[in-house]
PDB file of C-alpha atoms and ligand atoms in Angstrom:
ATOM      1  CA  MET A 165     -36.947  12.006  27.248  1.00 85.00           C
ATOM      2  CA  VAL A 166     -33.676  12.453  25.973  1.00 85.00           C
ATOM      3  CA  ASN A 167     -31.903   9.544  24.845  1.00 93.00           C
ATOM      4  CA  PHE A 168     -27.834   9.141  25.507  1.00 96.00           C
ATOM      5  CA  SER A 169     -27.683   5.999  26.074  1.00 97.00           C
ATOM      6  CA  LEU A 170     -25.559   3.085  23.946  1.00 98.00           C
ATOM      7  CA  GLU A 171     -26.329   0.707  26.200  1.00 98.00           C
ATOM      8  CA  GLY A 172     -26.459  -2.548  23.336  1.00 97.00           C
ATOM      9  CA  LYS A 173     -24.467  -0.603  20.741  1.00 98.00           C
ATOM     10  CA  VAL A 174     -21.386  -1.590  19.411  1.00 98.00           C
ATOM     11  CA  ALA A 175     -19.063   0.634  18.807  1.00 99.00           C
ATOM     12  CA  LEU A 176     -16.127   0.420  16.211  1.00 99.00           C
ATOM     13  CA  VAL A 177     -13.477   3.811  17.906  1.00 99.00           C
ATOM     14  CA  THR A 178     -10.515   3.671  14.544  1.00 99.00           C
ATOM     15  CA  GLY A 179      -6.787   3.867  16.311  1.00 98.00           C
ATOM     16  CA  GLY A 180      -8.999   4.066  19.590  1.00 98.00           C
ATOM     17  CA  VAL A 181      -5.693   3.351  21.186  1.00 98.00           C
ATOM     18  CA  TYR A 182      -4.386   6.265  23.059  1.00 97.00           C
ATOM     19  CA  GLY A 183      -5.061  10.444  22.301  1.00 97.00           C
ATOM     20  CA  ILE A 184      -8.526  11.587  21.009  1.00 98.00           C
ATOM     21  CA  GLY A 185      -9.380   8.479  20.224  1.00 98.00           C
ATOM     22  CA  PHE A 186      -9.202   6.651  23.350  1.00 98.00           C
ATOM     23  CA  ALA A 187     -11.005   9.671  25.438  1.00 98.00           C
ATOM     24  CA  ILE A 188     -13.681   9.168  23.137  1.00 98.00           C
ATOM     25  CA  ALA A 189     -14.096   5.615  23.528  1.00 98.00           C
ATOM     26  CA  LYS A 190     -13.839   5.956  27.443  1.00 98.00           C
ATOM     27  CA  ALA A 191     -17.177   7.961  26.485  1.00 98.00           C
ATOM     28  CA  LEU A 192     -18.892   5.824  24.506  1.00 98.00           C
ATOM     29  CA  HIS A 193     -18.147   2.930  27.382  1.00 98.00           C
ATOM     30  CA  GLY A 194     -19.734   4.966  29.767  1.00 98.00           C
ATOM     31  CA  ALA A 195     -22.758   5.902  27.699  1.00 98.00           C
ATOM     32  CA  GLY A 196     -23.127   1.656  27.831  1.00 98.00           C
ATOM     33  CA  ALA A 197     -21.369   0.562  24.107  1.00 98.00           C
ATOM     34  CA  ARG A 198     -19.463  -2.341  23.678  1.00 98.00           C
ATOM     35  CA  ILE A 199     -15.397  -0.932  22.445  1.00 98.00           C
ATOM     36  CA  VAL A 200     -14.130  -2.403  20.113  1.00 99.00           C
ATOM     37  CA  PHE A 201     -10.535  -0.972  18.396  1.00 99.00           C
ATOM     38  CA  ASN A 202      -7.898  -1.416  15.665  1.00 98.00           C
ATOM     39  CA  SER A 203      -4.279  -0.160  14.946  1.00 98.00           C
ATOM     40  CA  ASN A 204      -1.783  -1.092  12.641  1.00 98.00           C
ATOM     41  CA  THR A 205       0.822  -1.623  14.210  1.00 98.00           C
ATOM     42  CA  GLN A 206       0.950  -5.150  16.728  1.00 98.00           C
ATOM     43  CA  GLN A 207       2.335  -2.885  19.313  1.00 98.00           C
ATOM     44  CA  GLY A 208      -0.225  -0.338  18.950  1.00 98.00           C
ATOM     45  CA  VAL A 209      -3.080  -3.154  19.745  1.00 98.00           C
ATOM     46  CA  ASP A 210      -1.163  -4.410  22.880  1.00 98.00           C
ATOM     47  CA  MET A 211      -0.817  -1.081  24.231  1.00 98.00           C
ATOM     48  CA  GLY A 212      -4.465  -0.025  23.762  1.00 98.00           C
ATOM     49  CA  TYR A 213      -5.468  -3.794  25.218  1.00 98.00           C
ATOM     50  CA  ALA A 214      -3.238  -2.533  28.157  1.00 98.00           C
ATOM     51  CA  ASN A 215      -4.606   0.892  27.684  1.00 98.00           C
ATOM     52  CA  TYR A 216      -8.491  -0.204  28.613  1.00 98.00           C
ATOM     53  CA  LYS A 217      -7.451  -2.671  31.025  1.00 98.00           C
ATOM     54  CA  VAL A 218      -6.647   0.356  33.080  1.00 98.00           C
ATOM     55  CA  GLU A 219     -10.041   1.920  32.856  1.00 98.00           C
ATOM     56  CA  GLY A 220     -11.820  -1.864  33.650  1.00 98.00           C
ATOM     57  CA  ILE A 221     -13.156  -1.371  29.690  1.00 98.00           C
ATOM     58  CA  ASP A 222     -13.508  -4.850  28.184  1.00 98.00           C
ATOM     59  CA  ALA A 223     -12.621  -3.639  24.147  1.00 98.00           C
ATOM     60  CA  LYS A 224     -11.171  -5.870  21.824  1.00 98.00           C
ATOM     61  CA  GLY A 225      -8.444  -4.577  19.208  1.00 98.00           C
ATOM     62  CA  TYR A 226      -7.534  -5.780  15.504  1.00 99.00           C
ATOM     63  CA  LEU A 227      -3.954  -5.537  13.845  1.00 98.00           C
ATOM     64  CA  CYS A 228      -5.819  -3.619  10.994  1.00 98.00           C
ATOM     65  CA  ASP A 229      -5.100  -0.627   8.441  1.00 98.00           C
ATOM     66  CA  VAL A 230      -7.541   1.794   7.457  1.00 98.00           C
ATOM     67  CA  THR A 231      -5.942   1.877   4.389  1.00 98.00           C
ATOM     68  CA  ASN A 232      -6.376  -1.794   3.660  1.00 98.00           C
ATOM     69  CA  GLU A 233      -9.780  -2.203   2.681  1.00 98.00           C
ATOM     70  CA  GLU A 234      -9.413  -6.314   2.849  1.00 98.00           C
ATOM     71  CA  GLU A 235      -7.990  -5.927   6.097  1.00 98.00           C
ATOM     72  CA  VAL A 236     -10.636  -3.532   6.792  1.00 99.00           C
ATOM     73  CA  GLN A 237     -13.732  -5.835   5.494  1.00 98.00           C
ATOM     74  CA  ALA A 238     -12.219  -8.549   7.011  1.00 98.00           C
ATOM     75  CA  MET A 239     -12.267  -7.104  10.712  1.00 99.00           C
ATOM     76  CA  VAL A 240     -15.884  -5.630  10.435  1.00 98.00           C
ATOM     77  CA  ALA A 241     -16.998  -9.725   9.566  1.00 98.00           C
ATOM     78  CA  ASP A 242     -15.459 -10.450  12.064  1.00 98.00           C
ATOM     79  CA  ILE A 243     -16.686  -7.844  14.217  1.00 98.00           C
ATOM     80  CA  GLU A 244     -20.136  -8.800  13.164  1.00 98.00           C
ATOM     81  CA  LYS A 245     -19.758 -12.716  13.505  1.00 98.00           C
ATOM     82  CA  THR A 246     -18.354 -12.715  17.702  1.00 98.00           C
ATOM     83  CA  ILE A 247     -20.199  -9.050  18.793  1.00 98.00           C
ATOM     84  CA  GLY A 248     -23.010  -7.956  16.405  1.00 98.00           C
ATOM     85  CA  THR A 249     -23.449  -5.379  13.457  1.00 98.00           C
ATOM     86  CA  ILE A 250     -21.228  -2.285  14.200  1.00 98.00           C
ATOM     87  CA  ASP A 251     -24.016   0.563  15.409  1.00 98.00           C
ATOM     88  CA  ILE A 252     -21.461   3.556  15.925  1.00 99.00           C
ATOM     89  CA  LEU A 253     -18.040   4.085  13.311  1.00 99.00           C
ATOM     90  CA  VAL A 254     -15.829   6.722  14.896  1.00 99.00           C
ATOM     91  CA  ASN A 255     -13.553   7.437  12.296  1.00 99.00           C
ATOM     92  CA  ASN A 256     -10.303   9.147  14.473  1.00 98.00           C
ATOM     93  CA  ALA A 257      -7.312   7.415  13.241  1.00 98.00           C
ATOM     94  CA  GLY A 258      -5.457   9.775  11.573  1.00 98.00           C
ATOM     95  CA  ILE A 259      -1.519  11.261  10.786  1.00 98.00           C
ATOM     96  CA  ILE A 260      -0.381  15.018  10.216  1.00 97.00           C
ATOM     97  CA  LYS A 261       2.988  15.012   8.138  1.00 98.00           C
ATOM     98  CA  ARG A 262       4.785  18.909   8.417  1.00 97.00           C
ATOM     99  CA  ILE A 263       6.640  19.703   5.420  1.00 98.00           C
ATOM    100  CA  PRO A 264       6.740  23.292   3.436  1.00 98.00           C
ATOM    101  CA  MET A 265       5.016  21.810   0.266  1.00 98.00           C
ATOM    102  CA  ILE A 266       7.464  23.055  -2.365  1.00 98.00           C
ATOM    103  CA  GLU A 267       9.610  20.536   0.125  1.00 98.00           C
ATOM    104  CA  MET A 268       7.438  17.698   0.559  1.00 98.00           C
ATOM    105  CA  GLU A 269       7.465  14.545  -1.878  1.00 98.00           C
ATOM    106  CA  ALA A 270       4.254  13.285  -3.744  1.00 98.00           C
ATOM    107  CA  LYS A 271       4.228   9.774  -1.780  1.00 98.00           C
ATOM    108  CA  ASP A 272       4.273  11.977   1.783  1.00 98.00           C
ATOM    109  CA  PHE A 273       1.032  13.799   0.118  1.00 98.00           C
ATOM    110  CA  ARG A 274      -0.517  10.337  -0.625  1.00 98.00           C
ATOM    111  CA  GLN A 275       0.543   8.256   2.896  1.00 98.00           C
ATOM    112  CA  VAL A 276      -1.960  11.516   4.755  1.00 98.00           C
ATOM    113  CA  VAL A 277      -4.765  11.763   2.118  1.00 98.00           C
ATOM    114  CA  ASP A 278      -4.605   7.669   2.281  1.00 98.00           C
ATOM    115  CA  ILE A 279      -4.921   7.375   6.034  1.00 98.00           C
ATOM    116  CA  ASP A 280      -7.051  10.407   6.242  1.00 99.00           C
ATOM    117  CA  LEU A 281      -9.599  10.409   4.021  1.00 99.00           C
ATOM    118  CA  VAL A 282      -9.619   6.984   1.971  1.00 99.00           C
ATOM    119  CA  GLY A 283      -9.107   5.229   5.580  1.00 99.00           C
ATOM    120  CA  PRO A 284     -12.544   6.809   6.695  1.00 99.00           C
ATOM    121  CA  PHE A 285     -13.870   6.147   2.911  1.00 99.00           C
ATOM    122  CA  ILE A 286     -13.215   2.590   3.700  1.00 99.00           C
ATOM    123  CA  CYS A 287     -14.464   1.983   7.021  1.00 99.00           C
ATOM    124  CA  ALA A 288     -17.840   3.888   6.336  1.00 99.00           C
ATOM    125  CA  LYS A 289     -18.289   1.807   2.820  1.00 99.00           C
ATOM    126  CA  ALA A 290     -17.458  -1.334   5.440  1.00 99.00           C
ATOM    127  CA  VAL A 291     -20.199  -0.617   8.119  1.00 99.00           C
ATOM    128  CA  LEU A 292     -22.864   1.353   5.863  1.00 99.00           C
ATOM    129  CA  PRO A 293     -24.393  -2.296   4.888  1.00 98.00           C
ATOM    130  CA  GLY A 294     -24.717  -3.783   8.440  1.00 98.00           C
ATOM    131  CA  MET A 295     -26.203  -0.145   9.375  1.00 98.00           C
ATOM    132  CA  ILE A 296     -28.513   0.181   6.525  1.00 98.00           C
ATOM    133  CA  LYS A 297     -29.772  -3.827   7.074  1.00 98.00           C
ATOM    134  CA  LYS A 298     -30.320  -2.869  10.893  1.00 98.00           C
ATOM    135  CA  GLY A 299     -32.214   0.542   9.764  1.00 98.00           C
ATOM    136  CA  HIS A 300     -30.002   2.954  12.052  1.00 98.00           C
ATOM    137  CA  GLY A 301     -26.501   3.762  12.484  1.00 98.00           C
ATOM    138  CA  LYS A 302     -23.758   6.972  13.029  1.00 99.00           C
ATOM    139  CA  ILE A 303     -20.753   7.764  11.601  1.00 99.00           C
ATOM    140  CA  ILE A 304     -18.637  10.333  13.429  1.00 99.00           C
ATOM    141  CA  ASN A 305     -15.500  11.223  11.421  1.00 99.00           C
ATOM    142  CA  ILE A 306     -12.720  13.191  12.754  1.00 99.00           C
ATOM    143  CA  CYS A 307     -12.179  16.252  11.190  1.00 98.00           C
ATOM    144  CA  SER A 308     -10.155  19.101  12.391  1.00 98.00           C
ATOM    145  CA  MET A 309      -9.752  22.728  12.621  1.00 97.00           C
ATOM    146  CA  MET A 310      -8.016  22.109   9.165  1.00 98.00           C
ATOM    147  CA  SER A 311     -10.844  21.196   6.999  1.00 98.00           C
ATOM    148  CA  GLU A 312     -11.951  25.021   7.342  1.00 98.00           C
ATOM    149  CA  LEU A 313      -8.252  26.589   7.708  1.00 97.00           C
ATOM    150  CA  GLY A 314      -4.821  26.253   6.369  1.00 97.00           C
ATOM    151  CA  ARG A 315      -1.704  27.053   7.447  1.00 96.00           C
ATOM    152  CA  GLU A 316       1.963  26.356   6.423  1.00 97.00           C
ATOM    153  CA  THR A 317       3.398  22.678   6.422  1.00 98.00           C
ATOM    154  CA  VAL A 318      -0.087  20.878   6.629  1.00 98.00           C
ATOM    155  CA  SER A 319      -1.134  20.911   3.071  1.00 98.00           C
ATOM    156  CA  ALA A 320      -1.929  17.423   2.929  1.00 98.00           C
ATOM    157  CA  TYR A 321      -3.300  17.227   6.448  1.00 98.00           C
ATOM    158  CA  ALA A 322      -5.441  20.277   5.609  1.00 98.00           C
ATOM    159  CA  ALA A 323      -6.543  19.008   2.350  1.00 98.00           C
ATOM    160  CA  ALA A 324      -7.246  15.198   3.510  1.00 99.00           C
ATOM    161  CA  LYS A 325      -9.321  17.280   6.206  1.00 98.00           C
ATOM    162  CA  GLY A 326     -11.447  19.474   4.139  1.00 98.00           C
ATOM    163  CA  GLY A 327     -12.143  16.147   1.781  1.00 99.00           C
ATOM    164  CA  LEU A 328     -13.059  14.219   4.585  1.00 99.00           C
ATOM    165  CA  LYS A 329     -15.620  17.410   5.212  1.00 99.00           C
ATOM    166  CA  MET A 330     -17.134  16.718   2.579  1.00 98.00           C
ATOM    167  CA  LEU A 331     -16.947  12.974   2.738  1.00 99.00           C
ATOM    168  CA  THR A 332     -19.330  13.486   6.017  1.00 99.00           C
ATOM    169  CA  ARG A 333     -21.817  15.424   4.423  1.00 98.00           C
ATOM    170  CA  ASN A 334     -22.541  13.023   1.465  1.00 98.00           C
ATOM    171  CA  ILE A 335     -22.392   9.825   3.572  1.00 99.00           C
ATOM    172  CA  CYS A 336     -25.552  11.655   5.071  1.00 98.00           C
ATOM    173  CA  SER A 337     -26.628  12.640   1.697  1.00 98.00           C
ATOM    174  CA  GLU A 338     -26.566   8.988   0.320  1.00 98.00           C
ATOM    175  CA  TYR A 339     -27.549   7.043   3.353  1.00 98.00           C
ATOM    176  CA  GLY A 340     -29.855   9.785   5.363  1.00 98.00           C
ATOM    177  CA  GLU A 341     -32.831   7.907   4.358  1.00 98.00           C
ATOM    178  CA  TYR A 342     -31.448   4.803   5.849  1.00 98.00           C
ATOM    179  CA  ASN A 343     -32.078   6.370   9.330  1.00 98.00           C
ATOM    180  CA  ILE A 344     -28.060   6.605   9.504  1.00 99.00           C
ATOM    181  CA  GLN A 345     -26.207   9.652  10.538  1.00 98.00           C
ATOM    182  CA  CYS A 346     -23.041  10.746   9.726  1.00 99.00           C
ATOM    183  CA  ASN A 347     -21.175  13.665  11.115  1.00 99.00           C
ATOM    184  CA  ALA A 348     -18.662  14.675  12.219  1.00 99.00           C
ATOM    185  CA  ILE A 349     -16.046  16.594  15.009  1.00 99.00           C
ATOM    186  CA  GLY A 350     -13.851  19.165  14.448  1.00 98.00           C
ATOM    187  CA  PRO A 351     -11.562  19.424  17.483  1.00 98.00           C
ATOM    188  CA  GLY A 352      -9.627  22.361  18.110  1.00 97.00           C
ATOM    189  CA  TYR A 353      -5.972  22.455  19.050  1.00 97.00           C
ATOM    190  CA  ILE A 354      -5.790  19.082  21.494  1.00 98.00           C
ATOM    191  CA  ALA A 355      -2.879  17.741  23.491  1.00 96.00           C
ATOM    192  CA  THR A 356      -2.068  14.439  22.065  1.00 95.00           C
ATOM    193  CA  PRO A 357       1.067  13.226  21.150  1.00 91.00           C
ATOM    194  CA  GLN A 358       0.359  14.037  17.405  1.00 93.00           C
ATOM    195  CA  THR A 359       0.842  17.871  18.803  1.00 95.00           C
ATOM    196  CA  ALA A 360       3.490  17.112  21.042  1.00 95.00           C
ATOM    197  CA  PRO A 361       6.379  19.027  18.800  1.00 94.00           C
ATOM    198  CA  LEU A 362       3.537  22.309  18.628  1.00 95.00           C
ATOM    199  CA  ARG A 363       3.743  22.357  22.960  1.00 95.00           C
ATOM    200  CA  GLU A 364       8.213  21.762  23.680  1.00 96.00           C
ATOM    201  CA  ILE A 365       9.471  23.435  25.707  1.00 96.00           C
ATOM    202  CA  GLN A 366      11.862  25.960  24.509  1.00 96.00           C
ATOM    203  CA  PRO A 367      15.541  25.212  25.079  1.00 96.00           C
ATOM    204  CA  ASP A 368      15.381  28.361  27.354  1.00 96.00           C
ATOM    205  CA  GLY A 369      12.593  27.411  29.174  1.00 96.00           C
ATOM    206  CA  SER A 370       9.804  29.501  27.135  1.00 96.00           C
ATOM    207  CA  ARG A 371       6.642  27.752  25.934  1.00 95.00           C
ATOM    208  CA  HIS A 372       7.293  27.075  22.108  1.00 96.00           C
ATOM    209  CA  PRO A 373       5.710  29.633  19.742  1.00 96.00           C
ATOM    210  CA  PHE A 374       2.845  28.222  18.395  1.00 96.00           C
ATOM    211  CA  ASP A 375       1.773  27.146  22.049  1.00 96.00           C
ATOM    212  CA  GLN A 376       1.716  30.925  22.329  1.00 95.00           C
ATOM    213  CA  PHE A 377       0.265  31.905  19.026  1.00 95.00           C
ATOM    214  CA  ILE A 378      -3.129  29.074  19.831  1.00 96.00           C
ATOM    215  CA  ILE A 379      -3.503  29.951  23.672  1.00 95.00           C
ATOM    216  CA  ALA A 380      -3.256  33.835  21.983  1.00 94.00           C
ATOM    217  CA  LYS A 381      -5.807  32.472  19.369  1.00 95.00           C
ATOM    218  CA  THR A 382      -8.404  30.717  21.655  1.00 96.00           C
ATOM    219  CA  PRO A 383     -11.019  31.852  23.670  1.00 96.00           C
ATOM    220  CA  ALA A 384     -10.693  29.446  26.556  1.00 92.00           C
ATOM    221  CA  ALA A 385      -6.732  31.032  26.443  1.00 94.00           C
ATOM    222  CA  ARG A 386      -6.382  26.891  26.759  1.00 96.00           C
ATOM    223  CA  TRP A 387      -5.248  23.523  24.408  1.00 97.00           C
ATOM    224  CA  GLY A 388      -8.319  21.526  24.585  1.00 98.00           C
ATOM    225  CA  THR A 389      -7.538  17.794  26.226  1.00 98.00           C
ATOM    226  CA  PRO A 390      -9.080  14.302  24.701  1.00 98.00           C
ATOM    227  CA  GLU A 391     -11.816  15.035  27.479  1.00 98.00           C
ATOM    228  CA  ASP A 392     -13.094  17.953  26.360  1.00 98.00           C
ATOM    229  CA  LEU A 393     -14.551  15.517  22.995  1.00 98.00           C
ATOM    230  CA  MET A 394     -16.278  13.019  25.239  1.00 98.00           C
ATOM    231  CA  GLY A 395     -19.433  14.631  25.695  1.00 98.00           C
ATOM    232  CA  PRO A 396     -20.084  16.241  21.976  1.00 98.00           C
ATOM    233  CA  ALA A 397     -19.037  12.338  20.713  1.00 98.00           C
ATOM    234  CA  VAL A 398     -21.233  10.417  22.890  1.00 98.00           C
ATOM    235  CA  PHE A 399     -24.346  13.437  21.476  1.00 98.00           C
ATOM    236  CA  LEU A 400     -23.377  12.647  18.269  1.00 98.00           C
ATOM    237  CA  ALA A 401     -23.229   8.642  18.690  1.00 98.00           C
ATOM    238  CA  SER A 402     -27.237   9.026  20.816  1.00 98.00           C
ATOM    239  CA  ASP A 403     -30.516   8.934  19.863  1.00 97.00           C
ATOM    240  CA  ALA A 404     -30.195  12.442  21.288  1.00 98.00           C
ATOM    241  CA  SER A 405     -28.424  13.347  17.547  1.00 98.00           C
ATOM    242  CA  ASP A 406     -30.834  11.487  15.266  1.00 98.00           C
ATOM    243  CA  PHE A 407     -31.890  15.059  13.113  1.00 98.00           C
ATOM    244  CA  VAL A 408     -28.360  16.558  13.737  1.00 98.00           C
ATOM    245  CA  ASN A 409     -26.415  15.053   9.834  1.00 98.00           C
ATOM    246  CA  GLY A 410     -23.978  16.276   7.910  1.00 98.00           C
ATOM    247  CA  HIS A 411     -22.807  18.454  11.079  1.00 98.00           C
ATOM    248  CA  VAL A 412     -19.386  19.328  11.804  1.00 98.00           C
ATOM    249  CA  LEU A 413     -19.301  20.042  15.738  1.00 98.00           C
ATOM    250  CA  TYR A 414     -16.589  22.132  16.437  1.00 98.00           C
ATOM    251  CA  VAL A 415     -14.752  21.286  19.961  1.00 98.00           C
ATOM    252  CA  ASP A 416     -12.327  24.023  19.618  1.00 98.00           C
ATOM    253  CA  GLY A 417     -12.604  26.494  22.528  1.00 97.00           C
ATOM    254  CA  GLY A 418     -13.972  29.452  20.012  1.00 97.00           C
ATOM    255  CA  ILE A 419     -10.853  29.248  17.971  1.00 96.00           C
ATOM    256  CA  LEU A 420     -12.856  28.931  14.515  1.00 97.00           C
ATOM    257  CA  ALA A 421     -14.989  32.385  15.890  1.00 97.00           C
ATOM    258  CA  TYR A 422     -12.010  34.594  16.941  1.00 95.00           C
ATOM    259  CA  ILE A 423      -9.529  36.563  15.143  1.00 92.00           C
ATOM    260  CA  GLY A 424      -6.719  36.492  18.448  1.00 91.00           C
ATOM    261  CA  LYS A 425      -5.808  38.595  20.962  1.00 89.00           C
ATOM    262  CA  GLN A 426      -3.524  41.484  20.531  1.00 88.00           C
ATOM    263  CA  PRO A 427       0.069  40.775  20.992  1.00 81.00           C
TER     264      PRO A 427
HETATM  265  P1  NAP B 202      -2.570  10.588  16.990  1.00 52.20           P
HETATM  266  O1  NAP B 202      -2.071  10.515  19.081  1.00 52.20           O
HETATM  267  O2  NAP B 202      -1.342  10.378  16.690  1.00 52.20           O
HETATM  268  O3  NAP B 202      -2.987   8.983  17.614  1.00 52.20           O
HETATM  269  C1  NAP B 202      -3.850   8.628  15.968  1.00 52.20           C
HETATM  270  C2  NAP B 202      -4.186   7.069  16.067  1.00 52.20           C
HETATM  271  O4  NAP B 202      -4.330   6.499  15.202  1.00 52.20           O
HETATM  272  C3  NAP B 202      -3.086   6.556  16.550  1.00 52.20           C
HETATM  273  O5  NAP B 202      -3.176   5.101  17.429  1.00 52.20           O
HETATM  274  C4  NAP B 202      -2.371   5.409  15.158  1.00 52.20           C
HETATM  275  O6  NAP B 202      -1.411   4.710  15.663  1.00 52.20           O
HETATM  276  C5  NAP B 202      -3.235   5.388  14.428  1.00 52.20           C
HETATM  277  N1  NAP B 202      -3.136   5.147  13.371  1.00 52.20           N
HETATM  278  C6  NAP B 202      -2.495   6.173  12.523  1.00 52.20           C
HETATM  279  N2  NAP B 202      -2.463   5.338  11.208  1.00 52.20           N
HETATM  280  C7  NAP B 202      -3.153   4.394  11.489  1.00 52.20           C
HETATM  281  C8  NAP B 202      -3.702   3.332  10.027  1.00 52.20           C
HETATM  282  N3  NAP B 202      -3.153   3.764   8.796  1.00 52.20           N
HETATM  283  N4  NAP B 202      -3.978   2.856  10.154  1.00 52.20           N
HETATM  284  C9  NAP B 202      -5.343   2.743  11.422  1.00 52.20           C
HETATM  285  N5  NAP B 202      -4.748   2.814  12.658  1.00 52.20           N
HETATM  286  C10 NAP B 202      -3.822   4.157  12.976  1.00 52.20           C
HETATM  287  O7  NAP B 202      -3.726  11.694  17.034  1.00 52.20           O
HETATM  288  P2  NAP B 202      -4.525  12.289  18.101  1.00 52.20           P
HETATM  289  O8  NAP B 202      -4.184  13.732  17.880  1.00 52.20           O
HETATM  290  O9  NAP B 202      -5.303  11.876  18.818  1.00 52.20           O
HETATM  291  O10 NAP B 202      -5.662  12.092  16.609  1.00 52.20           O
HETATM  292  C11 NAP B 202      -6.858  11.962  16.976  1.00 52.20           C
HETATM  293  C12 NAP B 202      -7.394  12.303  15.301  1.00 52.20           C
HETATM  294  O11 NAP B 202      -7.608  13.297  15.815  1.00 52.20           O
HETATM  295  C13 NAP B 202      -6.689  12.192  14.154  1.00 52.20           C
HETATM  296  O12 NAP B 202      -7.908  11.916  13.025  1.00 52.20           O
HETATM  297  C14 NAP B 202      -6.472  13.794  14.062  1.00 52.20           C
HETATM  298  O13 NAP B 202      -6.337  13.884  12.218  1.00 52.20           O
HETATM  299  C15 NAP B 202      -7.193  14.309  14.855  1.00 52.20           C
HETATM  300  N6  NAP B 202      -7.090  16.004  15.344  1.00 52.20           N
HETATM  301  C16 NAP B 202      -6.571  15.642  16.290  1.00 52.20           C
HETATM  302  C17 NAP B 202      -6.135  16.891  16.333  1.00 52.20           C
HETATM  303  C18 NAP B 202      -5.384  17.364  17.643  1.00 52.20           C
HETATM  304  O14 NAP B 202      -4.853  18.466  18.034  1.00 52.20           O
HETATM  305  N7  NAP B 202      -4.978  16.089  18.578  1.00 52.20           N
HETATM  306  C19 NAP B 202      -7.272  17.857  16.227  1.00 52.20           C
HETATM  307  C20 NAP B 202      -8.173  18.068  15.228  1.00 52.20           C
HETATM  308  C21 NAP B 202      -8.497  16.861  14.513  1.00 52.20           C
HETATM  309  P3  NAP B 202      -0.058   4.624  16.003  1.00 52.20           P
HETATM  310  O15 NAP B 202       0.057   4.613  17.535  1.00 52.20           O
HETATM  311  O16 NAP B 202       0.382   3.164  15.155  1.00 52.20           O
HETATM  312  O17 NAP B 202       0.733   5.644  15.054  1.00 52.20           O
HETATM  313  C1  GCO B 203      -1.018  21.593  13.064  1.00 52.20           C
HETATM  314  C2  GCO B 203      -1.615  20.690  14.155  1.00 52.20           C
HETATM  315  C3  GCO B 203      -3.097  20.657  13.727  1.00 52.20           C
HETATM  316  C4  GCO B 203      -4.003  20.076  14.607  1.00 52.20           C
HETATM  317  C5  GCO B 203      -5.544  19.738  14.234  1.00 52.20           C
HETATM  318  C6  GCO B 203      -5.727  21.031  14.592  1.00 52.20           C
HETATM  319  O1  GCO B 203      -0.205  21.104  12.806  1.00 52.20           O
HETATM  320  O2  GCO B 203      -1.659  22.677  12.798  1.00 52.20           O
HETATM  321  O3  GCO B 203      -1.478  19.289  14.191  1.00 52.20           O
HETATM  322  O4  GCO B 203      -3.739  20.008  13.007  1.00 52.20           O
HETATM  323  O5  GCO B 203      -3.679  18.842  15.057  1.00 52.20           O
HETATM  324  O6  GCO B 203      -5.903  19.652  12.974  1.00 52.20           O
HETATM  325  O7  GCO B 203      -7.930  20.871  14.204  1.00 52.20           O
END
């Protein structure tokens, strides 16, 4: 019998306050996992508690910046002491800065890479010892179509997400022998606060040009929703994917397979 259950498992979803992370946390809870989340702002932690309460989910939140190794190590130690070993890590926290490369300051490039690539490294490094000791573990990195493709203004983000794809493969390579699976989800264009600027209704009431572009480029002819990622996340977090490792599961409505509808 295929086992999709997460009963008795502890899942840490970084940045799991709203958007994709929150939807994934809801899905993992629905499969039986105990949810822990973090935000780098107290406002975010408070918002997370409020959002989980609405869903009837008894989640535990931490004020923790994924780029701060000391904070991450302390958070993981407290989770392991008060709740239990982390069985599932979802490296979801991330930002994007849309700036033409020659106008982008190095500090902005570094900040995106720090949060979107170094943060997942720091969090994975913190949870791996517990997973090795327990004899199993699941790490799910949230990559992106920009792990495969570039586009104007997202140089830092694409570099970080491309690196995150290779970090996924390297964790697989280095820790697969301990029954630890590290995979990634590569969402397509998902309707969340992060992409809200790309979907703004124009002054004349028309859809944003980029919105129209994505619709034409996606066979499903729609933006994804955070809910579209819930099933793939449960699959990669469960025993059902124990022989899947180093894989990026693209949940993109087919956009990566499609040349796009003729204008
Ligand atoms: P979002 O709505 O902007 O949420 C990102 C979350 O990460 C927020 O809760 C944010 O907290 C948190 N965060 C940011 N920096 C952090 C830090 N240093 N430490 C801890 N938490 C931090 O983004 P989303 O659209 O849900 O995306 C979630 C993930 O999916 C990101 O990695 C993103 O790159 C990726 N992704 C998104 C799409 C898409 O189309 N939306 C597609 C592919 C991949 P604050 O609230 O304090 O900012
Ligand atoms: C952008 C978007 C994308 C999505 C996602 C696509 O500006 O192109 O924000 O980067 O967030 O990463 O998979």
